[in-house]
Short mmCIF file of C-alpha atoms in Angstrom, two decimals:
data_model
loop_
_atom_site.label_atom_id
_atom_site.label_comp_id
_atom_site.label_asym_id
_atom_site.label_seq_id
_atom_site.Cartn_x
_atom_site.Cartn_y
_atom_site.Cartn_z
CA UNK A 1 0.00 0.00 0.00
CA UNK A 2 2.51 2.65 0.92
CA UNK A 3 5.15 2.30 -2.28
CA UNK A 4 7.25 4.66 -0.97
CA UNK A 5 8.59 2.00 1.82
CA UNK A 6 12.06 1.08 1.43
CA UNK A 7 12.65 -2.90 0.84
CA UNK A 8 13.32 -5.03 3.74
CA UNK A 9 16.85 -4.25 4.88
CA UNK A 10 18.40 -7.72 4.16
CA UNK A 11 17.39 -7.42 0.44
CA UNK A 12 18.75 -4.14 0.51
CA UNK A 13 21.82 -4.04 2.76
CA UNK A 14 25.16 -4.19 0.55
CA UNK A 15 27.19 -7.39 1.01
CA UNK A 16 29.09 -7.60 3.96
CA UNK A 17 33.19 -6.42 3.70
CA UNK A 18 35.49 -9.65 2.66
CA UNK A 19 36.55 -11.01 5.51
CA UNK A 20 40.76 -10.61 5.97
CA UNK A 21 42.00 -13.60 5.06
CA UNK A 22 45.86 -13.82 3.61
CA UNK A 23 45.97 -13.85 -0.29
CA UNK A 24 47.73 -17.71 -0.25
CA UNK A 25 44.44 -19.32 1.56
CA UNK A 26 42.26 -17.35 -0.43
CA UNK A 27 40.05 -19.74 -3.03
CA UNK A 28 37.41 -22.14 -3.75
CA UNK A 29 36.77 -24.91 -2.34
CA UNK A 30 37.94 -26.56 -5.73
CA UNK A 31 41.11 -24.77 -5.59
CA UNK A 32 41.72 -26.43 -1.97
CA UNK A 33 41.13 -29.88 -2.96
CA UNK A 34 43.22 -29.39 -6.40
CA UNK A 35 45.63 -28.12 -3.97
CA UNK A 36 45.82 -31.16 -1.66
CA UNK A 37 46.04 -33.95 -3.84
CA UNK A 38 49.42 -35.85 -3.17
CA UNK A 39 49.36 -34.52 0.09
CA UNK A 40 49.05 -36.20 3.55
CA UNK A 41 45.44 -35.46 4.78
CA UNK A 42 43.24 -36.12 6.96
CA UNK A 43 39.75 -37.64 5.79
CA UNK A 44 37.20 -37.81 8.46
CA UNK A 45 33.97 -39.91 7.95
CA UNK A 46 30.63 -38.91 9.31
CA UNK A 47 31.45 -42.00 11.52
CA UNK A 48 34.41 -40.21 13.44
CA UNK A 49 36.46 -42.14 12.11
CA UNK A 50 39.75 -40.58 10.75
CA UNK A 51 41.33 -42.23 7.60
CA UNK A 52 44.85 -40.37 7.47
CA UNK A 53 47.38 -40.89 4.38
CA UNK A 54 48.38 -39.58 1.13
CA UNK A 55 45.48 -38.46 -1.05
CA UNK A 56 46.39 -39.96 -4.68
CA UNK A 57 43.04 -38.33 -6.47
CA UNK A 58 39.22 -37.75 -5.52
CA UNK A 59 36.02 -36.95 -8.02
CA UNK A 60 32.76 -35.30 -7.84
CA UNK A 61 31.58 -37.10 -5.31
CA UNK A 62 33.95 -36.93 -3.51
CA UNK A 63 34.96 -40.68 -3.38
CA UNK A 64 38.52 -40.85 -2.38
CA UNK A 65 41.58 -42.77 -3.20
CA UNK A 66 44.53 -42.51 -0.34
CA UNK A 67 47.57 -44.48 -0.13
CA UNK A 68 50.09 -45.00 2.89
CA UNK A 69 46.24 -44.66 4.83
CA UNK A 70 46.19 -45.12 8.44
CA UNK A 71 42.54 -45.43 10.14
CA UNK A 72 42.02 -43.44 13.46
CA UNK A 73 39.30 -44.88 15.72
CA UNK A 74 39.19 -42.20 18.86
CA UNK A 75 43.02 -40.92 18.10
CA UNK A 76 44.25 -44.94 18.11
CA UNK A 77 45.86 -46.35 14.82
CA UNK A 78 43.31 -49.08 14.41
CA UNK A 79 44.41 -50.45 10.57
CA UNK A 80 47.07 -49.83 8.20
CA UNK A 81 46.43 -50.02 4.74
CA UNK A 82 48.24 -49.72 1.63
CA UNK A 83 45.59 -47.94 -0.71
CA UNK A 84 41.86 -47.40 0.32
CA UNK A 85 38.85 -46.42 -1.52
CA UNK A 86 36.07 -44.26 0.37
CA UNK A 87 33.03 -43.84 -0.99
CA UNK A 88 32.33 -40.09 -1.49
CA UNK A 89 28.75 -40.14 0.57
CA UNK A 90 30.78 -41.14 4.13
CA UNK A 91 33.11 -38.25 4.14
CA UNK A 92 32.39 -34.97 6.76
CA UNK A 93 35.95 -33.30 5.40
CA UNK A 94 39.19 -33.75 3.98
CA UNK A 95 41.90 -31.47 5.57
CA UNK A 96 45.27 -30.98 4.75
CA UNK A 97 47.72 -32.59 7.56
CA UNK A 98 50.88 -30.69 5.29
CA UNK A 99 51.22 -27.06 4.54
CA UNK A 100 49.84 -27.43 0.75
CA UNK B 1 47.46 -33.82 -12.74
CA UNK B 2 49.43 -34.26 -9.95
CA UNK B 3 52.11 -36.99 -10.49
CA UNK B 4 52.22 -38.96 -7.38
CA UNK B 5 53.41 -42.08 -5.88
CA UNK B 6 51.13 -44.57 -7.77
CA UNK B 7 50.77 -44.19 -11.44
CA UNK B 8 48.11 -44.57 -14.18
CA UNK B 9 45.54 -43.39 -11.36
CA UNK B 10 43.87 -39.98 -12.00
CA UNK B 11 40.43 -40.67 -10.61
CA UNK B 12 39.70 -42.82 -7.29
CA UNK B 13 37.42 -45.78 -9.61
CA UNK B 14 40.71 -46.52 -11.16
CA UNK B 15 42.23 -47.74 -7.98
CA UNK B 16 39.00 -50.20 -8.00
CA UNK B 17 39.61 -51.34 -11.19
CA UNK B 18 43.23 -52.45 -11.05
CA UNK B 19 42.00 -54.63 -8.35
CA UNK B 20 39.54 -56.46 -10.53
CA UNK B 21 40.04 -60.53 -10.43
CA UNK B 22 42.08 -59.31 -6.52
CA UNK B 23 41.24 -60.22 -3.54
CA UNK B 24 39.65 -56.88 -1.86
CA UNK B 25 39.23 -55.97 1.69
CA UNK B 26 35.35 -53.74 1.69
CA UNK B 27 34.19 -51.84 4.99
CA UNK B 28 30.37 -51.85 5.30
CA UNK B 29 27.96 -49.96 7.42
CA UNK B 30 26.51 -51.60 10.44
CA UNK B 31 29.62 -52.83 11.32
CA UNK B 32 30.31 -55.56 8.78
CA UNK B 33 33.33 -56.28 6.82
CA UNK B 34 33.75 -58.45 4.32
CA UNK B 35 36.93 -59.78 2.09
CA UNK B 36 36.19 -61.57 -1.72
CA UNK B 37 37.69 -61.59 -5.20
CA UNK B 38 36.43 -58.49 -7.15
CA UNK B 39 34.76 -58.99 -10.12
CA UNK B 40 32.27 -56.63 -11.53
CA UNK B 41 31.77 -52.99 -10.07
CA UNK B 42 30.12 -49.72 -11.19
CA UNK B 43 29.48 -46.53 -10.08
CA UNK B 44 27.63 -46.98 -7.27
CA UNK B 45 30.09 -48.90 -5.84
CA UNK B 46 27.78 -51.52 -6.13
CA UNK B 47 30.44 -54.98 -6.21
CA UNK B 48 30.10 -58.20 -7.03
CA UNK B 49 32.87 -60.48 -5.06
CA UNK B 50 33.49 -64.34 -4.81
CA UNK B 51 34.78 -66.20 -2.72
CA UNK B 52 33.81 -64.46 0.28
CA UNK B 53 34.07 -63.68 3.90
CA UNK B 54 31.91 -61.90 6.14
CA UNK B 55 33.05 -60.73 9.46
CA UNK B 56 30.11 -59.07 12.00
CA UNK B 57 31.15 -57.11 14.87
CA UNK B 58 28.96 -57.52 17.62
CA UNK B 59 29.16 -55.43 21.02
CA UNK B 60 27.05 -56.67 23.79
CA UNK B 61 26.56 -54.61 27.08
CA UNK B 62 28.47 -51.76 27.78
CA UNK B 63 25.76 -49.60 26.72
CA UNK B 64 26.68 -45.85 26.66
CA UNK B 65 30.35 -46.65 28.25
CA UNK B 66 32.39 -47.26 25.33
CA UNK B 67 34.82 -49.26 27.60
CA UNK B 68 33.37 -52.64 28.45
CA UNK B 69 31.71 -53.98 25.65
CA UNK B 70 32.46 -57.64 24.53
CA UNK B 71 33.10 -57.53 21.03
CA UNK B 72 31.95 -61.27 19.09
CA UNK B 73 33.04 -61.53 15.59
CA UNK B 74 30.01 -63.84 13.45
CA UNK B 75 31.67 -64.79 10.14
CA UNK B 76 30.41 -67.04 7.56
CA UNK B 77 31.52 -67.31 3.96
CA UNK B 78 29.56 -66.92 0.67
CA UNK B 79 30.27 -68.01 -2.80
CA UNK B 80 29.02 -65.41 -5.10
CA UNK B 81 27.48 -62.50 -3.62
CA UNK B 82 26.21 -58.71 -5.34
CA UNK B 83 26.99 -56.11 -2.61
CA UNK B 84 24.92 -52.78 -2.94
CA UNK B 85 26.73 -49.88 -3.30
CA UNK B 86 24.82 -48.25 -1.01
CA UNK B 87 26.97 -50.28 2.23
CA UNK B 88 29.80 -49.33 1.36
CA UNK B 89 32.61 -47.26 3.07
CA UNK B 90 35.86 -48.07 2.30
CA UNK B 91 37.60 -50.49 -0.26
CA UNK B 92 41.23 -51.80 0.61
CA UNK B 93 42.77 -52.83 -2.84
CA UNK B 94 46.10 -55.08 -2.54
CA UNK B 95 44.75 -56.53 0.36
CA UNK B 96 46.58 -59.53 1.07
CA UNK B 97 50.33 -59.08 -1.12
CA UNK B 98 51.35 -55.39 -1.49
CA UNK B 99 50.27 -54.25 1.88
CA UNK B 100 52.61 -57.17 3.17
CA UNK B 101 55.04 -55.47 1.47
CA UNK B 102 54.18 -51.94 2.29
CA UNK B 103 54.22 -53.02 5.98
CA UNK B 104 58.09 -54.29 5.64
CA UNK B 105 58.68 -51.58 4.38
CA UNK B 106 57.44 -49.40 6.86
CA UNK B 107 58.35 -51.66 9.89
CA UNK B 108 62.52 -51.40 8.14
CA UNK B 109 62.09 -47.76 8.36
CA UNK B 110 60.96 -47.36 11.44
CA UNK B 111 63.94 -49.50 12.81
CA UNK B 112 66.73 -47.17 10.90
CA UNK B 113 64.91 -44.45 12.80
CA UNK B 114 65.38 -46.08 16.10
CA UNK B 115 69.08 -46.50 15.27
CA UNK B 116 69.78 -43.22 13.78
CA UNK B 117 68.08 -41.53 17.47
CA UNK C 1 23.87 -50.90 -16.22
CA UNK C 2 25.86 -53.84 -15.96
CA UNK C 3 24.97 -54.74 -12.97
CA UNK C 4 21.31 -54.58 -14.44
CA UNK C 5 22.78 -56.84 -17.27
CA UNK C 6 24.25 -59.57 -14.68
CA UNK C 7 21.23 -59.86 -12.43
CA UNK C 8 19.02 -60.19 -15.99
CA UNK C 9 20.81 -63.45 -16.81
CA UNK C 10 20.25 -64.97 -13.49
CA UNK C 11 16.64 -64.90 -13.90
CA UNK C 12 14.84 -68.52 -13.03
CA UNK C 13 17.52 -69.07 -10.67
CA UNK C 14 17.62 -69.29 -7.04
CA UNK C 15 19.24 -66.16 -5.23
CA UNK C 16 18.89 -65.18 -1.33
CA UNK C 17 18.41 -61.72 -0.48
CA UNK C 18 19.74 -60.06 2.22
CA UNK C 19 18.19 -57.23 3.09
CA UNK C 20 18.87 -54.27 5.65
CA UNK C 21 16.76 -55.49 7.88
CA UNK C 22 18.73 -58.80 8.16
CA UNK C 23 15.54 -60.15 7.02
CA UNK C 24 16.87 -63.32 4.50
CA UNK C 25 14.61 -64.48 1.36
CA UNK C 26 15.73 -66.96 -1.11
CA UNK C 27 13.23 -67.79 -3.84
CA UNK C 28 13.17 -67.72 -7.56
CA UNK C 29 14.71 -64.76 -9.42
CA UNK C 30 11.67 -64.28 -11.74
CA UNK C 31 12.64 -59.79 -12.81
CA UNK C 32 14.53 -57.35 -11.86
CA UNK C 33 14.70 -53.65 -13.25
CA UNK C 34 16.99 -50.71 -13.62
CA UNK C 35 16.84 -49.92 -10.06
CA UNK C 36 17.85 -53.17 -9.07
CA UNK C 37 14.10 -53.76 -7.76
CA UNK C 38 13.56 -57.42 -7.21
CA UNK C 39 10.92 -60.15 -8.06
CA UNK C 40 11.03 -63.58 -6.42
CA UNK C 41 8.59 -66.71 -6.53
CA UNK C 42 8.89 -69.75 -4.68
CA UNK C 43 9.86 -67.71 -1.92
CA UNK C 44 11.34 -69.19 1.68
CA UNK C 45 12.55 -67.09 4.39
CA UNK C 46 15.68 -68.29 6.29
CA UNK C 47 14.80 -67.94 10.01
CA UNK C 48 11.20 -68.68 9.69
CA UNK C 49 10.58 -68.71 13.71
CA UNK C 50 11.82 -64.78 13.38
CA UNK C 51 9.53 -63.84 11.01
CA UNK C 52 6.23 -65.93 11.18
CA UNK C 53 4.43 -63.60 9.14
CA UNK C 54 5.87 -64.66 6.05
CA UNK C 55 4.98 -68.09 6.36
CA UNK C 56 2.03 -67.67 3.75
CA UNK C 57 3.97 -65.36 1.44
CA UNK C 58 5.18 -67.23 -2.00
CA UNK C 59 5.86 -64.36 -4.13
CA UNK C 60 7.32 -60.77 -3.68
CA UNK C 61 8.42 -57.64 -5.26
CA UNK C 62 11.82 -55.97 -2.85
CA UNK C 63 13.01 -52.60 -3.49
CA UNK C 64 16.27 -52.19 -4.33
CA UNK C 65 17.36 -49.87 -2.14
CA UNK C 66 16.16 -51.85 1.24
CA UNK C 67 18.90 -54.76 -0.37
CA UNK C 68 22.00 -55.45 1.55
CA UNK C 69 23.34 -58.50 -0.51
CA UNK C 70 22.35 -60.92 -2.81
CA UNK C 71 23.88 -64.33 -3.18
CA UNK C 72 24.09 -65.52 -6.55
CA UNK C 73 24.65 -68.94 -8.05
CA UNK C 74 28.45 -68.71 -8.72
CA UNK C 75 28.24 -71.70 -11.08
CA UNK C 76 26.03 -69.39 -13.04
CA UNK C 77 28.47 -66.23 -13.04
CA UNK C 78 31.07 -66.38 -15.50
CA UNK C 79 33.80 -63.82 -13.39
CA UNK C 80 36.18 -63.61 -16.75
CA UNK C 81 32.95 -62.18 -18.60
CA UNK C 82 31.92 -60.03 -15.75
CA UNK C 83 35.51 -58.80 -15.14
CA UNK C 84 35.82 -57.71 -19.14
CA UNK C 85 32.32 -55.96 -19.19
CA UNK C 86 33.32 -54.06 -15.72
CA UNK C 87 36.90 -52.58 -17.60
CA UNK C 88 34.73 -51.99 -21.17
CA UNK C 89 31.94 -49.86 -19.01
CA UNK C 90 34.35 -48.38 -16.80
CA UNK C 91 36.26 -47.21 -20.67
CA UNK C 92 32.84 -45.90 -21.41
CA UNK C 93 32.83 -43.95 -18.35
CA UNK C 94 35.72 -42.28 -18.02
CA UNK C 95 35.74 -41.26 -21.74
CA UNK C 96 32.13 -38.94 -20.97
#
C-alpha cells in the first residue's frame, strides 16, 4: 500500500566487507582440494572415524583414493592399509595434515 | 594432474579397477566387513565379489560406556554375492600381497629411525 | 547398467536376499529392473521362527534400495565375462 517504503533491509543491505584472510588461503573450495592432492590429509567420515594418508586423487563425489592410509578410531591407529577407496557419501571433510 | 606415488591413477574408480580378479578388503555400514575376489563394479560402488568372507562385529553390554563392551566376531563365507553400493565405506585394494610389502617396508624404516636416534 | 545386465541373466535361478533389515529371502529370481528392484517366486525365508508372518507369502516384489546382498549362483556367473564388461563400461565412463 505505501510504495514509498524502502525494501526489507536484508534485500537491501550491501554485502558484507570480505573477511581478511591472507591472499595464499584465499580460493574455492575446488582450488583447496586441487591443492591437496598428493598430500598427507586427513579424511574424516561422518562415523568419526579418521582415515589419514596420502590423497592420490578424488572426483565429484567426492569418493577418495589414499595411499600409505592409516585409520584413526578415537586418536588410536586401528588399521594400516596400503591404498583405500572411500566412498564419497561417508566423508564430513578432507583437511590438509601438510602445509599445501 | 598431480604426479604422485602410484601411477596410471587420476580418478579414485581406477584404484577399484586395477584390483579387478584381486582379492579386496570392503568396509560396510553396520559394522560388517567383508573380504572376496572383485569382479564386476560400477558406479555406485555396487560390487560383485566371490569367494567371500563376512566378518560381523557384535558389542554386547556396555551400553553408553564405550569401555566394556564384549566384542563377538560372526563370520560365515559366501560363494558369489552382489553387494549394494549403497553399504559401502571403504575399499582396501592389494589386500593380502602389497600391503605385506608396504608393511616391511614401513616396519625397516621405522627401525633405521630407532638406530639413527 | 551392468549390474542390471548380470542380475538379468540370473533370472529362473535361485538367489537369497539379504536385506537391511537382516531379514533373509531366497526364492526364484523371476525380474529385476533398472533400479535393481527385485521379483522372487517360490519364496522361503531363512529364520522362519523370526519372522512368522511370512509363512504364507510365495511371491514378492523388494526394493532395491532396502537390499543389503544378494547371493548368486556362482556356477552361473562367468567372473572372466563379468571382469571384461566391468573394464569396457568403466572405458565408457571415463571417456564422458
Amino acid at each position: 500500500m505505501d510504495e514509498s517504503t524502502p525494501p526489507p533491509p536484508e534485500a537491501g543491505s550491501p554485502p558484507p566487507p570480505p573477511p581478511a584472510v591472507p591472499a595464499a588461503i584465499l580460493g574455492s573450495p575446488t582450488d583447496f582440494l586441487k591443492g591437496v592432492v598428493g598430500k598427507r590429509v586427513v579424511v574424516r567420515l561422518t562415523s568419526g572415524v579418521d582415515y589419514r594418508g596420502v590423497l592420490s586423487c578424488l572426483d565429484g563425489y567426492m569418493n577418495i583414493a589414499l595411499e600409505q592410509t592409516e585409520e584413526h578410531v578415537n586418536g588410536r591407529v586401528t588399521n594400516q592399509y596400503g591404498d583405500a577407496f572411500i566412498r564419497g557419501n561417508n566423508v564430513l571433510y578432507i583437511s590438509a595434515a601438510e602445509s599445501i | 594432474m598431480d604426479a604422485t606415488a602410484a601411477p596410471g591413477i587420476q580418478e579414485p574408480f581406477d584404484l577399484i579397477r586395477l584390483s579387478l580378479s584381486e582379492r579386496v578388503f570392503v568396509k560396510l555400514r553396520g559394522d560388517r566387513e567383508l573380504t572376496g575376489v572383485l569382479h564386476a563394479y560400477d558406479g555406485h560402488m555396487n560390487l560383485i565379489l566371490s569367494d567371500v568372507e563376512e566378518t560381523i562385529l557384535i558389542v554386547d553390554g556396555g551400553e553408553g560406556g564405550k569401555t566394556n563392551g564384549t566384542v563377538n566376531l560372526a563370520k560365515r563365507k559366501m560363494a558369489m554375492l552382489f553387494v549394494r553400493g549403497d553399504g559401502v565405506i571403504l575399499v582396501r585394494t592389494s589386500y593380502d600381497l602389497l600391503d605385506a610389502i608396504d608393511l616391511c617396508r614401513r616396519q625397516k624404516i621405522v627401525q633405521k629411525c630407532a638406530k639413527l636416534c | 547398467m551392468l549390474i542390471f545386465s548380470v542380475f538379468k541373466t540370473l533370472t529362473d535361478q535361485r538367489v537369497t536376499v539379504e536385506l537391511k533389515n537382516d531379514l533373509s529371502i531366497t526364492g526364484t529370481l523371476k525380474s529385476v529392473d533398472q533400479f535393481l528392484n527385485i521379483r522372487l517366486d517360490g519364496i522361503k525365508v531363512l529364520d522362519e521362527q523370526r519372522y512368522p508372518h511370512m509363512m504364507a507369502v510365495k511371491n514378492c516384489f523388494i526394493r532395491g534400495s532396502v537390499v543389503r546382498y544378494v547371493q548368486l549362483p556362482a556356477e552361473h556367473v562367468d567372473t572372466q565375462l563379468l571382469e571384461d564388461a566391468t573394464r569396457r563400461e568403466a572405458a565408457n565412463q571415463t571417456k564422458r
